[in-house]
Tab-separated table of C-alpha atoms and ligand atoms in Angstrom:
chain	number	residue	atom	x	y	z
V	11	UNK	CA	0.997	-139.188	-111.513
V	12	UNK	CA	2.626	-141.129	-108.362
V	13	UNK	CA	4.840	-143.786	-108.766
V	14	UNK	CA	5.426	-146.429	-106.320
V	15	UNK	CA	9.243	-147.341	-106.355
V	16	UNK	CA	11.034	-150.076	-104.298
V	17	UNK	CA	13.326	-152.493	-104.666
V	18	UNK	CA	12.123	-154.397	-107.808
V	19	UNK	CA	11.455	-151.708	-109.666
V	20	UNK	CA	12.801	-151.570	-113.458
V	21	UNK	CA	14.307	-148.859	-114.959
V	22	UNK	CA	13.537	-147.701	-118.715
V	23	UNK	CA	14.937	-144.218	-119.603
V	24	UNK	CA	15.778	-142.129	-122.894
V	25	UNK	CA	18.997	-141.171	-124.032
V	26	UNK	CA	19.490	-137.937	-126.035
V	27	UNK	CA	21.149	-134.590	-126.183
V	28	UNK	CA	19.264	-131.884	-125.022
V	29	UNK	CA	16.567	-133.421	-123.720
V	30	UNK	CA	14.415	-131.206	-121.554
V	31	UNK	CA	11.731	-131.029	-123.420
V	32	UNK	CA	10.934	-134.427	-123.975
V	33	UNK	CA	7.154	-136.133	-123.290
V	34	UNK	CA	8.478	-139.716	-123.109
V	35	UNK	CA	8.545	-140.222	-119.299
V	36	UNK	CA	4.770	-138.574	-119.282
V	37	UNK	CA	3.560	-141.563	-122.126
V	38	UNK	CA	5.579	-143.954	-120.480
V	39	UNK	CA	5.168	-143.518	-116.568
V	40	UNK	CA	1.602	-142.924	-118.336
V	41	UNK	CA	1.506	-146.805	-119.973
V	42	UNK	CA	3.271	-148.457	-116.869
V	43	UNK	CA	0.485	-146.885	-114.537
V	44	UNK	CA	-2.477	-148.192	-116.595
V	45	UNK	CA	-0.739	-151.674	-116.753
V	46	UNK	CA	0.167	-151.809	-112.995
V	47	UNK	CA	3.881	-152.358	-114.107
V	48	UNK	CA	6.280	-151.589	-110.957
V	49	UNK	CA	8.796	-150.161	-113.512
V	50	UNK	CA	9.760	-146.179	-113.671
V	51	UNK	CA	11.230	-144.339	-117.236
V	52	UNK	CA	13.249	-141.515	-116.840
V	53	UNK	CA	15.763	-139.088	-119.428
V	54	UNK	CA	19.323	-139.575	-119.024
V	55	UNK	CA	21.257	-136.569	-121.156
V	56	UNK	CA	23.697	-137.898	-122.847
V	57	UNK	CA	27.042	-136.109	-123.073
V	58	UNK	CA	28.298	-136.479	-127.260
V	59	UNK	CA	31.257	-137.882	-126.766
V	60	UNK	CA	30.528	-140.968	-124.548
V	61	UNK	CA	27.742	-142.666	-125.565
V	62	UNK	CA	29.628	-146.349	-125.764
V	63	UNK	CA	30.427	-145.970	-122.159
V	64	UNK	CA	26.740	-145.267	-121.159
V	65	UNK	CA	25.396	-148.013	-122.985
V	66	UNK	CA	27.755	-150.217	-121.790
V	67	UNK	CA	27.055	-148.883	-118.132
V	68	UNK	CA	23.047	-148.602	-118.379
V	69	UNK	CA	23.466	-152.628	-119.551
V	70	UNK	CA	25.761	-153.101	-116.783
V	71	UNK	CA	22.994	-151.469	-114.315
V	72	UNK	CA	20.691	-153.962	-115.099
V	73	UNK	CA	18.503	-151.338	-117.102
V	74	UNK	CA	16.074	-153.273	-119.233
V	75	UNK	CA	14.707	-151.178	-121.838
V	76	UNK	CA	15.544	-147.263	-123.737
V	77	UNK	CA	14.218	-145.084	-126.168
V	78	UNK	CA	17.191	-143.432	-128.120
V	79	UNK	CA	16.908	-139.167	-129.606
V	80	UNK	CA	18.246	-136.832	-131.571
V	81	UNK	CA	21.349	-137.043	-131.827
V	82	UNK	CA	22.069	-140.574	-131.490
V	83	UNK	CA	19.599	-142.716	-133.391
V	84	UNK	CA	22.649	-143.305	-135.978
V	85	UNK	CA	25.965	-143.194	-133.766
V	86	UNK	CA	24.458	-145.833	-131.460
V	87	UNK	CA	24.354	-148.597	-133.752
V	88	UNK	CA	27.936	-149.727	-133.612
V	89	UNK	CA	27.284	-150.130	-129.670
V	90	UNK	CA	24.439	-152.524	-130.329
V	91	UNK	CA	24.735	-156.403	-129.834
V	92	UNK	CA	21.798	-156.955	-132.264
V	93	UNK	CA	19.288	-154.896	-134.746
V	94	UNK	CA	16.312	-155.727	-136.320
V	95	UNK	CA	16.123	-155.983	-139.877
V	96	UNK	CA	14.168	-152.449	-140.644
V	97	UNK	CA	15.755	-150.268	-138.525
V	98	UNK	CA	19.113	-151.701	-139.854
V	99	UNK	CA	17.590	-150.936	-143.578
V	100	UNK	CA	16.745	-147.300	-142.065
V	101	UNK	CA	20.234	-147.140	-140.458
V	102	UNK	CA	18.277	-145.485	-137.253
V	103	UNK	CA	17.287	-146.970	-134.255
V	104	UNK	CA	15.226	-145.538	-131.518
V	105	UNK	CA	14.642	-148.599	-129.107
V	106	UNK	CA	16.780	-150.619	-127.424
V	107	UNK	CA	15.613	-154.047	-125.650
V	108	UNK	CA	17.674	-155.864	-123.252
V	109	UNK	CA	19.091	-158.937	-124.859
V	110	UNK	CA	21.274	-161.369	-123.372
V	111	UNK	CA	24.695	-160.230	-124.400
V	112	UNK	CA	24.158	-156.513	-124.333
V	113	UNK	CA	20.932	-154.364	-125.984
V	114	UNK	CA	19.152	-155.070	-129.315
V	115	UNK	CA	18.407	-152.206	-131.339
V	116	UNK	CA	14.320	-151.354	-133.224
V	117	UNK	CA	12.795	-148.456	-135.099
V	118	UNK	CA	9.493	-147.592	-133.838
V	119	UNK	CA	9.586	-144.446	-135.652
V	120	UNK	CA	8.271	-146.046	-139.079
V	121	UNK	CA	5.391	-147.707	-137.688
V	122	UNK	CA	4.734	-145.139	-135.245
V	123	UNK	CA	4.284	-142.929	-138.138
V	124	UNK	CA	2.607	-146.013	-140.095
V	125	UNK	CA	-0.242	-146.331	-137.236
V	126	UNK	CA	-0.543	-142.542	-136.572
V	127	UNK	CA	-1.895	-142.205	-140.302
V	128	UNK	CA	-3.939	-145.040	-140.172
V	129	UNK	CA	-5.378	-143.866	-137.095
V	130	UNK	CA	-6.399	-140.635	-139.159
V	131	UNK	CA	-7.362	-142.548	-142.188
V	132	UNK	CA	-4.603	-141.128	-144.015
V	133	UNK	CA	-3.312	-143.448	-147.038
V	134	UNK	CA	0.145	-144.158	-148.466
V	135	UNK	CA	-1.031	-146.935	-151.204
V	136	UNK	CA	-0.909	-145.128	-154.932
V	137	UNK	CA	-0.519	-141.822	-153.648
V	138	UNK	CA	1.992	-139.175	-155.081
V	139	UNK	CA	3.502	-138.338	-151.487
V	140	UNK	CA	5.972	-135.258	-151.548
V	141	UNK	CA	8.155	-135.579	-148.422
V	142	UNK	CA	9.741	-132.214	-147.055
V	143	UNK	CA	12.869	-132.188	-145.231
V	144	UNK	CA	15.793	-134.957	-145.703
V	145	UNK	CA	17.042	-135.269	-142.216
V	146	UNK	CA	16.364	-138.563	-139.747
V	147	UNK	CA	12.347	-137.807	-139.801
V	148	UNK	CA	12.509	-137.646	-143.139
V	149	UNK	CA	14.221	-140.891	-143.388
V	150	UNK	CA	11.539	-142.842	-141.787
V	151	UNK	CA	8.702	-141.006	-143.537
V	152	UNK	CA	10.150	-141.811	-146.880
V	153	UNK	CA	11.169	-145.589	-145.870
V	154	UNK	CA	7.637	-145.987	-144.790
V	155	UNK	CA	6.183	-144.313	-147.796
V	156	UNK	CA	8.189	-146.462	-150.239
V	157	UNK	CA	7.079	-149.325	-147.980
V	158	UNK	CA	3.505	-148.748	-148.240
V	159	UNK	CA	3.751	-148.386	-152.210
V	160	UNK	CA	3.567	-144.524	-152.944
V	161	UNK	CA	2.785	-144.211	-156.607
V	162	UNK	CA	5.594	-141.731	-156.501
V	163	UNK	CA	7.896	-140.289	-153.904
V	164	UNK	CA	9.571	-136.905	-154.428
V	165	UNK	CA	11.887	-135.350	-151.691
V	166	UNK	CA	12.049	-131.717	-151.206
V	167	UNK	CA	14.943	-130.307	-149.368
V	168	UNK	CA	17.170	-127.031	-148.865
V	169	UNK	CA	20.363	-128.841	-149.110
V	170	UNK	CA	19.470	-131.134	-152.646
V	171	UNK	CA	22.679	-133.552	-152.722
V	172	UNK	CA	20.673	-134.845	-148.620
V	173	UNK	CA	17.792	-135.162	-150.731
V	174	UNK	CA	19.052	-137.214	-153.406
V	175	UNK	CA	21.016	-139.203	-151.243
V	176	UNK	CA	18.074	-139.998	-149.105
V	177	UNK	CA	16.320	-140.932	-152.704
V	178	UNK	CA	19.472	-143.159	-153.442
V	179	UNK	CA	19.429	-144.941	-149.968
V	180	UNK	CA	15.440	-145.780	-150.066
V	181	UNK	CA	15.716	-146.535	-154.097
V	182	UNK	CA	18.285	-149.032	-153.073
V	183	UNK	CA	15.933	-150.992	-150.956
V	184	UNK	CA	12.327	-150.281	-152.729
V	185	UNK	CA	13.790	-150.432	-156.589
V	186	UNK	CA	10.825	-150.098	-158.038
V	187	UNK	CA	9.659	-147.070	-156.727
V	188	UNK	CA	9.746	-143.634	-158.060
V	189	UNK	CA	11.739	-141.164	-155.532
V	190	UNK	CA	12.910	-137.895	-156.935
V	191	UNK	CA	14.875	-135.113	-154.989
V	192	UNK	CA	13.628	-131.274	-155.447
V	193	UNK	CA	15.863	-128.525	-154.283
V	194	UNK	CA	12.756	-126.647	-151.821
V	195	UNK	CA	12.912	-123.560	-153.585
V	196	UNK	CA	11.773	-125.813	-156.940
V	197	UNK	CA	8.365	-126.601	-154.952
V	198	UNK	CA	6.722	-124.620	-157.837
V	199	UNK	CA	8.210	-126.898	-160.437
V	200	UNK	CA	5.448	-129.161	-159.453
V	201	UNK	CA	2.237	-129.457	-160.763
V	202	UNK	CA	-1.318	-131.120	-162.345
V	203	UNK	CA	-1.072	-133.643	-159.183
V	204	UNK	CA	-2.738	-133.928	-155.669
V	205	UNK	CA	-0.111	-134.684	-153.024
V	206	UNK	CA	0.054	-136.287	-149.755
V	207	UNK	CA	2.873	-134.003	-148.286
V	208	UNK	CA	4.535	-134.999	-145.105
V	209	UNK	CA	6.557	-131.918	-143.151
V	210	UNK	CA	9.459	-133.362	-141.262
V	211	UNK	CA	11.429	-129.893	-140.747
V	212	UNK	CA	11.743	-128.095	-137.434
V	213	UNK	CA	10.357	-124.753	-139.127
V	214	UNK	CA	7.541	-123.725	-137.315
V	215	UNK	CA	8.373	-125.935	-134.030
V	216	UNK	CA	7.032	-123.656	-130.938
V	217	UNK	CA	8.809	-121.127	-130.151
V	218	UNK	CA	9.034	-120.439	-133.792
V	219	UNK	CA	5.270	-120.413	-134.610
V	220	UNK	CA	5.539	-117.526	-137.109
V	221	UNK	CA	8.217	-119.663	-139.494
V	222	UNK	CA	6.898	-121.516	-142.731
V	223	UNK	CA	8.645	-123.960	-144.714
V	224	UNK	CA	6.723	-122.732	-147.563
V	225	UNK	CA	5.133	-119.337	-147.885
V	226	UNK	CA	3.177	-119.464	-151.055
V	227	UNK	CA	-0.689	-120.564	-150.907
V	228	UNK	CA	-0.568	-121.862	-154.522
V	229	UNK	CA	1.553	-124.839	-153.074
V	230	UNK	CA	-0.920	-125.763	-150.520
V	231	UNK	CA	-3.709	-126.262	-153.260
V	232	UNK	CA	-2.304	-128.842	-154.349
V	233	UNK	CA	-2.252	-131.281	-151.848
V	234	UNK	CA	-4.853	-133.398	-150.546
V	235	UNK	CA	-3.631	-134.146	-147.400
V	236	UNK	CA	-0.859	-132.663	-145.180
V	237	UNK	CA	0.775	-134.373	-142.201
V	238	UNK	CA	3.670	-132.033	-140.228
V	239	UNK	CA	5.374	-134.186	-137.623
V	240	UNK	CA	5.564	-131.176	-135.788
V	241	UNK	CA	3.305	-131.662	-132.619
V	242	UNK	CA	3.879	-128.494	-130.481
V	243	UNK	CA	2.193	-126.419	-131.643
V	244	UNK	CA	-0.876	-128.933	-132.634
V	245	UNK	CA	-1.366	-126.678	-135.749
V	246	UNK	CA	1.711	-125.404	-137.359
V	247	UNK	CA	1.088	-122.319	-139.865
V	248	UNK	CA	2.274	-125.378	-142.495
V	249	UNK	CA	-1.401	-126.942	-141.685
V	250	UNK	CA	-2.939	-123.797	-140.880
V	251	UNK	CA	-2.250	-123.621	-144.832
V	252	UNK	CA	-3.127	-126.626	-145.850
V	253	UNK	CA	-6.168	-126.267	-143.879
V	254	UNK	CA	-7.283	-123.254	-145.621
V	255	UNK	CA	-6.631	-124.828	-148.825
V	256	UNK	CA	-9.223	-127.550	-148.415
V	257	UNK	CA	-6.208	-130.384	-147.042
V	258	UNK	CA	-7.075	-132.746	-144.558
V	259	UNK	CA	-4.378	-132.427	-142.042
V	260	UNK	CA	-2.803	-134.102	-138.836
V	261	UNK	CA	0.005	-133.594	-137.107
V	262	UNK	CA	2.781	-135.824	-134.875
V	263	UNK	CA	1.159	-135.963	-131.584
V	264	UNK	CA	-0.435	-139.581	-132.316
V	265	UNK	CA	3.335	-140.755	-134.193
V	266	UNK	CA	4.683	-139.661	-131.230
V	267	UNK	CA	2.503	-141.886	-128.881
V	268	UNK	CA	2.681	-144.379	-130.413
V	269	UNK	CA	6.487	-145.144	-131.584
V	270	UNK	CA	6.297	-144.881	-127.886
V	271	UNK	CA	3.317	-147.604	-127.522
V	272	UNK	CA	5.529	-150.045	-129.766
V	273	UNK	CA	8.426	-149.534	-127.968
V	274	UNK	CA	6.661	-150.147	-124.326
V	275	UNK	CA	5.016	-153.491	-126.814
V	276	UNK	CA	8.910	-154.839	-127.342
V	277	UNK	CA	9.950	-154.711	-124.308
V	278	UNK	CA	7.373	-156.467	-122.833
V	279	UNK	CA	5.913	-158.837	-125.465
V	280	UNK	CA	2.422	-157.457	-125.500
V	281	UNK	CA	-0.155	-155.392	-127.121
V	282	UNK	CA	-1.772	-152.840	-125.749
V	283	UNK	CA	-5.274	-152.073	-125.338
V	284	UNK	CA	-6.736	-149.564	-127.839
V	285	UNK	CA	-8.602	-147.942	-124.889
V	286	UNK	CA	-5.496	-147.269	-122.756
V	287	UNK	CA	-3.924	-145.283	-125.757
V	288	UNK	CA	-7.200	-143.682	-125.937
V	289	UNK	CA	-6.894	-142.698	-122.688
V	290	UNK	CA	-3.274	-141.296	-123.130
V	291	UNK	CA	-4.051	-139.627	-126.553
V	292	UNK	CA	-6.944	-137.447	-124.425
V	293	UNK	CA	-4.365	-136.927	-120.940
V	294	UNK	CA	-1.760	-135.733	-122.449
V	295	UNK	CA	-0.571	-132.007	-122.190
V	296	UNK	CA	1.136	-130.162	-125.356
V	297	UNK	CA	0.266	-126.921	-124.992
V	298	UNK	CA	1.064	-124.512	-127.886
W	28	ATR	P1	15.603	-134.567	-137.830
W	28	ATR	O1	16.448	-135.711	-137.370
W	28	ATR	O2	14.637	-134.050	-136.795
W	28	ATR	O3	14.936	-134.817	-139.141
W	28	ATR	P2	17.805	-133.155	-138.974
W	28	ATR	O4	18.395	-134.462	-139.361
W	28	ATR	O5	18.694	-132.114	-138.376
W	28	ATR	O6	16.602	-133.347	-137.990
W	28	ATR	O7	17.100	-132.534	-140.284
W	28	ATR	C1	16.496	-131.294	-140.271
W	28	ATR	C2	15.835	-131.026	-141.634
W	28	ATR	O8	15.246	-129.715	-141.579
W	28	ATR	C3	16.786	-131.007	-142.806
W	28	ATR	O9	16.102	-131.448	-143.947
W	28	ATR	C4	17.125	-129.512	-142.916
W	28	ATR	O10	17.524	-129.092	-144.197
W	28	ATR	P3	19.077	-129.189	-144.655
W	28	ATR	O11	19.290	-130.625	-145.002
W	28	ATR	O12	19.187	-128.284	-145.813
W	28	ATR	O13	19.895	-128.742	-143.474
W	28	ATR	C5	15.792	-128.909	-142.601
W	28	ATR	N1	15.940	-127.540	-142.131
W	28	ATR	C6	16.373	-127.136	-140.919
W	28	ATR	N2	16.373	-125.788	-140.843
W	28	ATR	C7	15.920	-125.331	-142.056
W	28	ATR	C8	15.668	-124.036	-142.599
W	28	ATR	N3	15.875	-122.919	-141.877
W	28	ATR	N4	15.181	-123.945	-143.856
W	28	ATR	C9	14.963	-125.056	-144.591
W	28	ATR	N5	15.171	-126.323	-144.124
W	28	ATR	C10	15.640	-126.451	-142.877
């Protein structure tokens, strides 16, 4: 992909720590190209313990938009001049847009997530959703669930006291709800339902293909649907599973597109065209 860059050209980037492996200057260099935007978006690796001075600097440098990564969707909320509502709810933000004083802070994540479902047909409304993992993903995927009206929410994790504060933090906001927390090695405790369950772990994340959250196939039959954020590879041994136990499954190549898509939407006050995404959603390169 060539970009054209001279003197007007706007700079978008990502902040996070590592960063190597990330895909958001592909979709993003990607979206500016199909909209003729003269603007360029590239990763700046943050080191951990300066991440005021950056944001102060990257405002300074006239940068107008970022995407914020693991690990600094939390710490960089004191350094904001301005959040939204839901991503201060979430407590995690993952786009900033430049605001007059200094950068306003979003979460795309939730509705990135929200539309990636949707896309697959996938429904929140009345389900019983089990939610595996209770770190940042997790956060978003049970905010959104609670959101969307699961008929019940229960939150499986290694570490239980995460998982039952995530349940407190989301209960807080969504009171009438029900959100239970699971220690991960309980998963057998459940039973007689059909679950949406949504993987937000790093277990089975290329290079580790081999690794499974959860080993045992009488898990996988019952749930209905599985979604593993995991996108690399595009079919984690979690949905190979879930697969093979009848599940429909998906996984987090389309959340990742498009928490991107939203973001590019914010900073420039538009939509975008459902055949441009289209378009990205068939260019893009994983690989397993
Ligand atoms: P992210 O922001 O991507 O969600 P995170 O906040 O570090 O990442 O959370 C990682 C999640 O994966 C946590 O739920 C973590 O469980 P703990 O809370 O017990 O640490 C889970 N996780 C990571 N490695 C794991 C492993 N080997 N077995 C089980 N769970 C694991």
């Amino acid at each position: 992909m060539n970009i054209k860059i001279d003197g007007k050209t706007k700079v978008y980037g990502l902040l996070g720590n590592p960063i190597e492996h990330t895909k958001s200057p592909f979709i993003h260099n990607f979206l500016a190209k199909s909209l003729n935007h003269n603007q360029v978006y590239v990763p700046f690796k943050v080191a951990f313990n300066c991440l005021n001075e950056v944001i102060q600097g990257l405002y300074a440098s006239d940068i107008q938009g970022l995407n914020v990564t693991v690990p600094f969707k939390e710490s960089v909320i004191p350094y904001l001049k301005n959040i939204d509502e839901e991503a201060r709810l979430i407590g995690a933000v993952n786009t900033l847009k430049r605001g007059d004083n200094g950068f306003i802070g979003y979460n795309t994540d939730v509705n990135g997530l929200y539309k990636a479902l949707l896309s697959d047909n996938i429904t929140i409304n009345n389900q019983d959703v089990l939610i595996i993992g209770a770190g940042g993903a997790a956060k978003a995927a049970t905010y959104l669930c609670a959101r969307e009206q699961a008929k019940t929410i229960t939150i499986l994790n290694r570490t239980v006291k995460k998982a039952e504060d995530l349940a407190k933090s989301i209960q807080i906001i969504f009171p009438t709800i029900s959100i239970n927390a699971i220690s991960i090695e309980d998963y057998y405790k459940l039973h007689n339902l059909k679950y949406l369950a949504i993987q937000t772990t790093p277990i089975g994340m290329s290079p580790k293909t081999n690794n499974i959250i959860i080993d045992d196939c009488e898990f996988y039959k019952q749930l209905h649907t599985a979604v593993d954020l995991i996108y690399k590879p595009s079919k984690t041994l979690f949905l190979q599973k879930a697969e093979e136990n009848s599940a429909v499954i998906s996984n987090g190549l389309k959340m990742l597109i498009f928490q991107a898509v939203l973001a590019y939407e914010i900073w420039h006050d538009i939509n975008i065209d459902d055949k441009i995404i289209q378009s990205l959603l068939s260019t893009i390169e994983i690989g397993d």
